[in-house]
PDB file of C-alpha atoms in Angstrom:
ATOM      1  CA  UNK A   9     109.778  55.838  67.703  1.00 68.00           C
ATOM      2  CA  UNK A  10     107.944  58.889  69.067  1.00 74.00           C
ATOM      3  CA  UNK A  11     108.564  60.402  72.655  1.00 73.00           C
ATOM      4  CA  UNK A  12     105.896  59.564  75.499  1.00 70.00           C
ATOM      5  CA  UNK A  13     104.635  62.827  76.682  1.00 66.00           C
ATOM      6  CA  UNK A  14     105.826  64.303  79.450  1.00 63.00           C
ATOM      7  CA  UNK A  15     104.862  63.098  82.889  1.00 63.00           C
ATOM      8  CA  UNK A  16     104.067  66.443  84.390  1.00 61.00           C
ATOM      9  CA  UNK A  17     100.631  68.153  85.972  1.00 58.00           C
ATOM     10  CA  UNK A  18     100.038  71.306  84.394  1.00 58.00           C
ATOM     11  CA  UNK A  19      99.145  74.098  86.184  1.00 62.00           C
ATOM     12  CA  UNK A  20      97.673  77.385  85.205  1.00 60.00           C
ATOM     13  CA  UNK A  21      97.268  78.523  81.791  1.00 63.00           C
ATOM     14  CA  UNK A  22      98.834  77.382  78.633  1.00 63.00           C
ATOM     15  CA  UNK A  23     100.288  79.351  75.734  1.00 63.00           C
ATOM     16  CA  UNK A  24      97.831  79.088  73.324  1.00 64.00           C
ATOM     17  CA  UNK A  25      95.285  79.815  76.099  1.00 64.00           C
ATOM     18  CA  UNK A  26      97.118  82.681  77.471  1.00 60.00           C
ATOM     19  CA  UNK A  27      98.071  84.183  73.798  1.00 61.00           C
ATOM     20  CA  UNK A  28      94.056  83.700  73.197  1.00 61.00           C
ATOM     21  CA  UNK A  29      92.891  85.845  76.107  1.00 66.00           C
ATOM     22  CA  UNK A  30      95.762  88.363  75.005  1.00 60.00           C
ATOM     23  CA  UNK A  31      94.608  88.956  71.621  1.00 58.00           C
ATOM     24  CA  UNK A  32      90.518  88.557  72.421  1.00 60.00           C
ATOM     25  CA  UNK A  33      91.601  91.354  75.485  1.00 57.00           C
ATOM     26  CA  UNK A  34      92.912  93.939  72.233  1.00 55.00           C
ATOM     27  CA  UNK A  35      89.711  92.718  70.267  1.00 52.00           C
ATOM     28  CA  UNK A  36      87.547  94.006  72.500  1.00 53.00           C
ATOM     29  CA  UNK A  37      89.620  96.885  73.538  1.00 49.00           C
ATOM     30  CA  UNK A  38      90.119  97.612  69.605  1.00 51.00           C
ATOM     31  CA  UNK A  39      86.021  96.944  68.961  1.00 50.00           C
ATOM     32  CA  UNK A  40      84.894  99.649  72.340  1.00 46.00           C
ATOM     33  CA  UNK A  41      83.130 102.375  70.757  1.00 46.00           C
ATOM     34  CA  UNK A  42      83.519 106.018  72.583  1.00 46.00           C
ATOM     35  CA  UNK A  43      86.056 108.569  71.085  1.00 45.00           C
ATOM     36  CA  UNK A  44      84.286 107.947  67.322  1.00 44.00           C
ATOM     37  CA  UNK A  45      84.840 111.946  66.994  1.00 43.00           C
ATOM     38  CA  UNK A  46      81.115 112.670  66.645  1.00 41.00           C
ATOM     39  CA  UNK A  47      80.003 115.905  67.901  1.00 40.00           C
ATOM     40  CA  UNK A  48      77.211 114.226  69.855  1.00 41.00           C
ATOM     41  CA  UNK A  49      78.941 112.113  72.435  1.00 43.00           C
ATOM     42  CA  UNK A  50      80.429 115.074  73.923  1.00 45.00           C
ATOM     43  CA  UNK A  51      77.440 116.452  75.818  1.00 44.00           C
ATOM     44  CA  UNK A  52      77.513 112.613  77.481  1.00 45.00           C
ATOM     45  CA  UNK A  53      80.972 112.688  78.254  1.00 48.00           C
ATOM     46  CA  UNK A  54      80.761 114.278  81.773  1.00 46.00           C
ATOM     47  CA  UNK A  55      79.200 111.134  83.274  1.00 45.00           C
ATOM     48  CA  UNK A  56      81.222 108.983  81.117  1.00 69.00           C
ATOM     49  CA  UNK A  57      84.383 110.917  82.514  1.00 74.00           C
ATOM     50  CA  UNK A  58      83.542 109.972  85.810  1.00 82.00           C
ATOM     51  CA  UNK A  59      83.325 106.462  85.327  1.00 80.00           C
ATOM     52  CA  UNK A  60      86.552 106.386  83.607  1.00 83.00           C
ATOM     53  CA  UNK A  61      88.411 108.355  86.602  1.00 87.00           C
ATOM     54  CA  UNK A  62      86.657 105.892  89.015  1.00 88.00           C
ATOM     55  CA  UNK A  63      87.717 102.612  86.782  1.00 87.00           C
ATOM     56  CA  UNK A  64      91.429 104.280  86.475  1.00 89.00           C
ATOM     57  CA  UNK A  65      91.044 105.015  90.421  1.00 89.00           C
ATOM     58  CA  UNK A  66      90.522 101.529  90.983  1.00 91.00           C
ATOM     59  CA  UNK A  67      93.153  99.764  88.247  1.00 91.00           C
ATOM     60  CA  UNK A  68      95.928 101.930  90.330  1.00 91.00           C
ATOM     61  CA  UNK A  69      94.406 101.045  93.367  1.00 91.00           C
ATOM     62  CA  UNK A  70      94.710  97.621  92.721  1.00 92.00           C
ATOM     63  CA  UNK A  71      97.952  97.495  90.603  1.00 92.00           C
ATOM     64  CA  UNK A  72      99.014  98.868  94.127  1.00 93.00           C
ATOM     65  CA  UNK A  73      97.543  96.221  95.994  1.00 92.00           C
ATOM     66  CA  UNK A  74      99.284  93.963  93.728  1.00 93.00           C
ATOM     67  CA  UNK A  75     102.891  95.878  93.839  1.00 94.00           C
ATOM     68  CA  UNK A  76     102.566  95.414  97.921  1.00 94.00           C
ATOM     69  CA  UNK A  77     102.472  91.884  97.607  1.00 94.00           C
ATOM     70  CA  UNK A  78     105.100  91.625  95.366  1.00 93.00           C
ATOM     71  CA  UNK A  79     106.897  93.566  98.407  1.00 94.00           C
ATOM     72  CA  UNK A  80     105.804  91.125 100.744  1.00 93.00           C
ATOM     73  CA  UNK A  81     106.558  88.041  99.064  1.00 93.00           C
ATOM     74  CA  UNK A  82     110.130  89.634  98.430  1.00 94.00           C
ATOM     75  CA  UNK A  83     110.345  90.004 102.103  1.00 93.00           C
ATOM     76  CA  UNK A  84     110.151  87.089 102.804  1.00 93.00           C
ATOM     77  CA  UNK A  85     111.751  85.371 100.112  1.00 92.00           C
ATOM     78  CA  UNK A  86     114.562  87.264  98.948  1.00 93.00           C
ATOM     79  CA  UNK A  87     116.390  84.721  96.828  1.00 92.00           C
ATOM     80  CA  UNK A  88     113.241  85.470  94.235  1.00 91.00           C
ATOM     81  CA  UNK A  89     114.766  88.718  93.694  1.00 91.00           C
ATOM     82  CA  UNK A  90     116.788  88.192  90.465  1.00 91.00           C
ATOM     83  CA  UNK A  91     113.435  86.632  89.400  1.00 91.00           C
ATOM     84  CA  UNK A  92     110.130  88.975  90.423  1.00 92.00           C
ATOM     85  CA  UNK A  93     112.690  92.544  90.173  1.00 93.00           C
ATOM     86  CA  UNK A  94     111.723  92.590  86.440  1.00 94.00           C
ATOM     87  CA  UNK A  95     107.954  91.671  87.161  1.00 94.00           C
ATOM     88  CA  UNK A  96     107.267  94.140  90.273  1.00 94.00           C
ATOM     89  CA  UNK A  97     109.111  96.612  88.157  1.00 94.00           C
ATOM     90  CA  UNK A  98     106.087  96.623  85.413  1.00 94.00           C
ATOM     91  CA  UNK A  99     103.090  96.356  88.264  1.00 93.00           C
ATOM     92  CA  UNK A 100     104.699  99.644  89.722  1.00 94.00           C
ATOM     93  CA  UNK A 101     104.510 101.096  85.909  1.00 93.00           C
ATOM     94  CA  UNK A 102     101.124  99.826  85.766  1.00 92.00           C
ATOM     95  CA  UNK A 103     100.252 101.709  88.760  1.00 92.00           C
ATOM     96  CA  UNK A 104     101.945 104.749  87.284  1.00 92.00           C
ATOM     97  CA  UNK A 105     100.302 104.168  84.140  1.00 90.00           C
ATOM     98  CA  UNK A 106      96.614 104.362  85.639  1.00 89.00           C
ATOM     99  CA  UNK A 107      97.864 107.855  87.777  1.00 86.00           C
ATOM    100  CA  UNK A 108      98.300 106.247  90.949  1.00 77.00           C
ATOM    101  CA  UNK A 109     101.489 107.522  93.114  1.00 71.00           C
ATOM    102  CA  UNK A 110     104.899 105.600  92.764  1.00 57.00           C
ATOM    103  CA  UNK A 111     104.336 104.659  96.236  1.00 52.00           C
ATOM    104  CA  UNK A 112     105.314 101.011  95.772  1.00 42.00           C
ATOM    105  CA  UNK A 113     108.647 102.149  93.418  1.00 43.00           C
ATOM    106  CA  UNK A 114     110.362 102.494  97.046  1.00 41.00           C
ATOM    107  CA  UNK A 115     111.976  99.364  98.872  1.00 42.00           C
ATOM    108  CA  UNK A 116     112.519 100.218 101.928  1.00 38.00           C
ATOM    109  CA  UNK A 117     109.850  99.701 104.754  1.00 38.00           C
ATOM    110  CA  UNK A 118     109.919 103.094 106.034  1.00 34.00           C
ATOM    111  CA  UNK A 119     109.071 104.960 102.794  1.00 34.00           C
ATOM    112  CA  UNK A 120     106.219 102.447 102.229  1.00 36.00           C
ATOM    113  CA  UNK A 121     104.893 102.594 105.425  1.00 35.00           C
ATOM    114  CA  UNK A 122     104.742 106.413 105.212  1.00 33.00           C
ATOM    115  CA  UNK A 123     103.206 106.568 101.847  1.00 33.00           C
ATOM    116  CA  UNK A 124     100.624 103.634 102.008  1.00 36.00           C
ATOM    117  CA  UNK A 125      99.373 104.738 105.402  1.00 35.00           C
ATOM    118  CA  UNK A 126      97.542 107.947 104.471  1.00 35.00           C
ATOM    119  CA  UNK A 127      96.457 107.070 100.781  1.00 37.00           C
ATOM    120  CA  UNK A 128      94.316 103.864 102.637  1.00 38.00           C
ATOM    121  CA  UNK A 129      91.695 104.531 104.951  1.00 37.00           C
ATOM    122  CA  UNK A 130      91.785 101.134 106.318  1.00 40.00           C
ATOM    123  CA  UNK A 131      95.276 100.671 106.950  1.00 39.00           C
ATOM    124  CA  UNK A 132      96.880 101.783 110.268  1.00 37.00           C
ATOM    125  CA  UNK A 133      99.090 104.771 110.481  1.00 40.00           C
ATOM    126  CA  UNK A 134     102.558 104.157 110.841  1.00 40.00           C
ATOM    127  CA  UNK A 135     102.137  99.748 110.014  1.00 36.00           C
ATOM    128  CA  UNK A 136     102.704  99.355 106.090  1.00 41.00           C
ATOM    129  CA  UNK A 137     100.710  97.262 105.133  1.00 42.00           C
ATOM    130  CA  UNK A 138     103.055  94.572 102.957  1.00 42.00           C
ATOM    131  CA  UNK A 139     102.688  92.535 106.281  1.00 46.00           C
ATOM    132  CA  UNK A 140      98.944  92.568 106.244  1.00 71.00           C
ATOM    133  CA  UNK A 141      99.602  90.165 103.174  1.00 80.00           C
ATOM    134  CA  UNK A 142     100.524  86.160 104.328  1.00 86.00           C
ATOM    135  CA  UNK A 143     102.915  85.052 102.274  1.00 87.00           C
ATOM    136  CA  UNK A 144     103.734  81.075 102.483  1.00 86.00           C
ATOM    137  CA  UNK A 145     107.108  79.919 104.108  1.00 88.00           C
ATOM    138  CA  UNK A 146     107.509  77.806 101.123  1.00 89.00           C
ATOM    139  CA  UNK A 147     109.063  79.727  97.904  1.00 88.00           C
ATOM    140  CA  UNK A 148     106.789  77.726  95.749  1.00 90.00           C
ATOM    141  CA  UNK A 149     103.767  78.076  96.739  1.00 90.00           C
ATOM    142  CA  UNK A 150     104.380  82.368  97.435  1.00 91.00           C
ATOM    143  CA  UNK A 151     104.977  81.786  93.802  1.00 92.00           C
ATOM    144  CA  UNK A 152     101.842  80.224  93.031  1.00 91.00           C
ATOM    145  CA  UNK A 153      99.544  82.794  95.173  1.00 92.00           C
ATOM    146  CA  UNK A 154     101.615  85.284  93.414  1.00 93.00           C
ATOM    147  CA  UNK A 155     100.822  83.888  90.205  1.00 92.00           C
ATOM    148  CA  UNK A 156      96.855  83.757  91.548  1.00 93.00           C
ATOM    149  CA  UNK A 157      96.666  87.320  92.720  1.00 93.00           C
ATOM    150  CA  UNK A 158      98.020  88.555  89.001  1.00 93.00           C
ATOM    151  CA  UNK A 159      95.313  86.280  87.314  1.00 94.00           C
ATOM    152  CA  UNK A 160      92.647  87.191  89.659  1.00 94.00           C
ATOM    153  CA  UNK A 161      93.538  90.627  88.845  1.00 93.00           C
ATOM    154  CA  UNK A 162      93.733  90.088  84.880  1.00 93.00           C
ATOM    155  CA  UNK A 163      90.276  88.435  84.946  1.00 93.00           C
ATOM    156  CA  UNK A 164      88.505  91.723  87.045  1.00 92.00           C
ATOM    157  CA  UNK A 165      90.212  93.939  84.355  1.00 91.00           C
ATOM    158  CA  UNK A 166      88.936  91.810  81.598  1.00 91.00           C
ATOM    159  CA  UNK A 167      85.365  91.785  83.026  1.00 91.00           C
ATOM    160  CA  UNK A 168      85.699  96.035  83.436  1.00 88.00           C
ATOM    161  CA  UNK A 169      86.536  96.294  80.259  1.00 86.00           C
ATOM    162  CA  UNK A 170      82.671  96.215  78.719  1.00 86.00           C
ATOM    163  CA  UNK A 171      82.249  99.358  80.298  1.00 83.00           C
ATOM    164  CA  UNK A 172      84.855 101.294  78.981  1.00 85.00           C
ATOM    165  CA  UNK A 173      85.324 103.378  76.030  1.00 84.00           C
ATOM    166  CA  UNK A 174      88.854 103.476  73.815  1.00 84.00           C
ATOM    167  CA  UNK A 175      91.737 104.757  75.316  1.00 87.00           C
ATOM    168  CA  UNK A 176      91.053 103.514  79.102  1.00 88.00           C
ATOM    169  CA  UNK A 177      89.818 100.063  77.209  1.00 89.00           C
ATOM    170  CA  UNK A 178      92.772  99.904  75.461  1.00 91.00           C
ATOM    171  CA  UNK A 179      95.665 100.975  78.717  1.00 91.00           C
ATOM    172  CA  UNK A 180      93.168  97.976  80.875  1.00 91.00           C
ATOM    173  CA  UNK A 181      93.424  95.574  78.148  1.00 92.00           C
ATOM    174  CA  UNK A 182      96.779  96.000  77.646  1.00 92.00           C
ATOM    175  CA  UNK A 183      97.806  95.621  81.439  1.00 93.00           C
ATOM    176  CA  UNK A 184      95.221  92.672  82.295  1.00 93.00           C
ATOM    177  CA  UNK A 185      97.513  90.842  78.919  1.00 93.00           C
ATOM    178  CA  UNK A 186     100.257  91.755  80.694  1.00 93.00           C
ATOM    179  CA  UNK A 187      98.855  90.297  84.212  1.00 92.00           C
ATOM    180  CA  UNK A 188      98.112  86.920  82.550  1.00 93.00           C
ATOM    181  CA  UNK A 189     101.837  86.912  81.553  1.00 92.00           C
ATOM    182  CA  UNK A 190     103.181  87.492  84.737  1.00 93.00           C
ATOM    183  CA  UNK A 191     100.879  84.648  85.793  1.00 93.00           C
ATOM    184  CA  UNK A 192     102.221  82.641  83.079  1.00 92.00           C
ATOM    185  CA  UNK A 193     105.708  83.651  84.001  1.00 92.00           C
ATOM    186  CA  UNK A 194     105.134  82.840  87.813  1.00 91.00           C
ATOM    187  CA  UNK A 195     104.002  79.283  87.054  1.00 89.00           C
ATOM    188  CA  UNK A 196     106.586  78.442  84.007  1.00 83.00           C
ATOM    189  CA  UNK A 197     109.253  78.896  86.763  1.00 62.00           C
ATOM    190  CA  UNK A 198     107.925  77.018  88.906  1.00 54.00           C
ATOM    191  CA  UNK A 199     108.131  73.353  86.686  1.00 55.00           C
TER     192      UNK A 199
END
């Protein structure tokens, strides 16, 4: 007699469908055209450079973003330690990886408050901004927006990746696969 399936909602994205966006992200990484080692796409590199510095800019600007809420949620929850310590740990190598500063690698409010306050122009000097982020009372559902914010953040890389050539294609593609696993992650713990 066969099993009845299980009685459970499903929520967020499945293996298959996560493993699918993981290897169509290296396709198209693996399929960019730009370093083919012609002689004639070097006189159109200068342009080209800048857009890559300004799409690397951004990728540690957000991986940033993302390593502050990861701060903020372990604020406020710290029982999740044992469980996002492994997760933050890659979003602050991602940041490092795109040439942002390891301003998120410190934990304690002080050093991110003096780092994050004069590489934002929006954020206040001397208030880190962690706080500006609202992270639910419930552990649970901090999970869940956790889990958004990394897919959110996997799906903009995705997009960005049309306009990039090889290498910076590649490094994206290979941290937005590695954002839809943390979202994976986030809401397999949750069940």
């Amino acid at each position: 007699m066969p099993f009845p399936p299980p009685v459970r909602t499903l929520s967020g994205p499945r293996r298959r469908t996560l493993l699918a966006s993981a290897a169509g992200a290296a396709l198209m990484a693996g399929c960019s055209s730009g370093e083919g080692g012609s002689g004639k796409e070097k006189p159109g590199a200068g342009p080209s450079a800048s857009a890559q510095e300004r799409a690397r800019a951004r990728a540690a600007s957000d991986s940033a973003g993302l390593l502050e809420r990861y701060d903020a949620v372990l604020a406020v929850h710290p029982a999740l330690t044992a469980r996002l310590a492994p997760l933050r740990a890659e979003v602050a190598r991602h940041v490092t990886a795109f040439g942002g500063a390891e301003r998120g690698t410190r934990t304690s409010p002080s050093a991110s408050a003096s780092a994050s306050a004069p590489a934002s122009a929006s954020a206040s000097p001397g208030v880190p901004s962690a706080p500006a982020v609202v992270v639910p009372a419930n552990a649970k559902d901090a999970l869940a927006d956790l889990a958004g914010a990394e897919r959110a953040l996997s799906d903009l890389r995705v997009a960005a990746l049309v306009d990039l050539p090889g290498e910076p294609a590649r490094l994206l593609a290979s941290v937005a696969a590695s954002g839809a696993a943390h979202a994976y992650l986030l809401t397999e713990g949750a069940r």
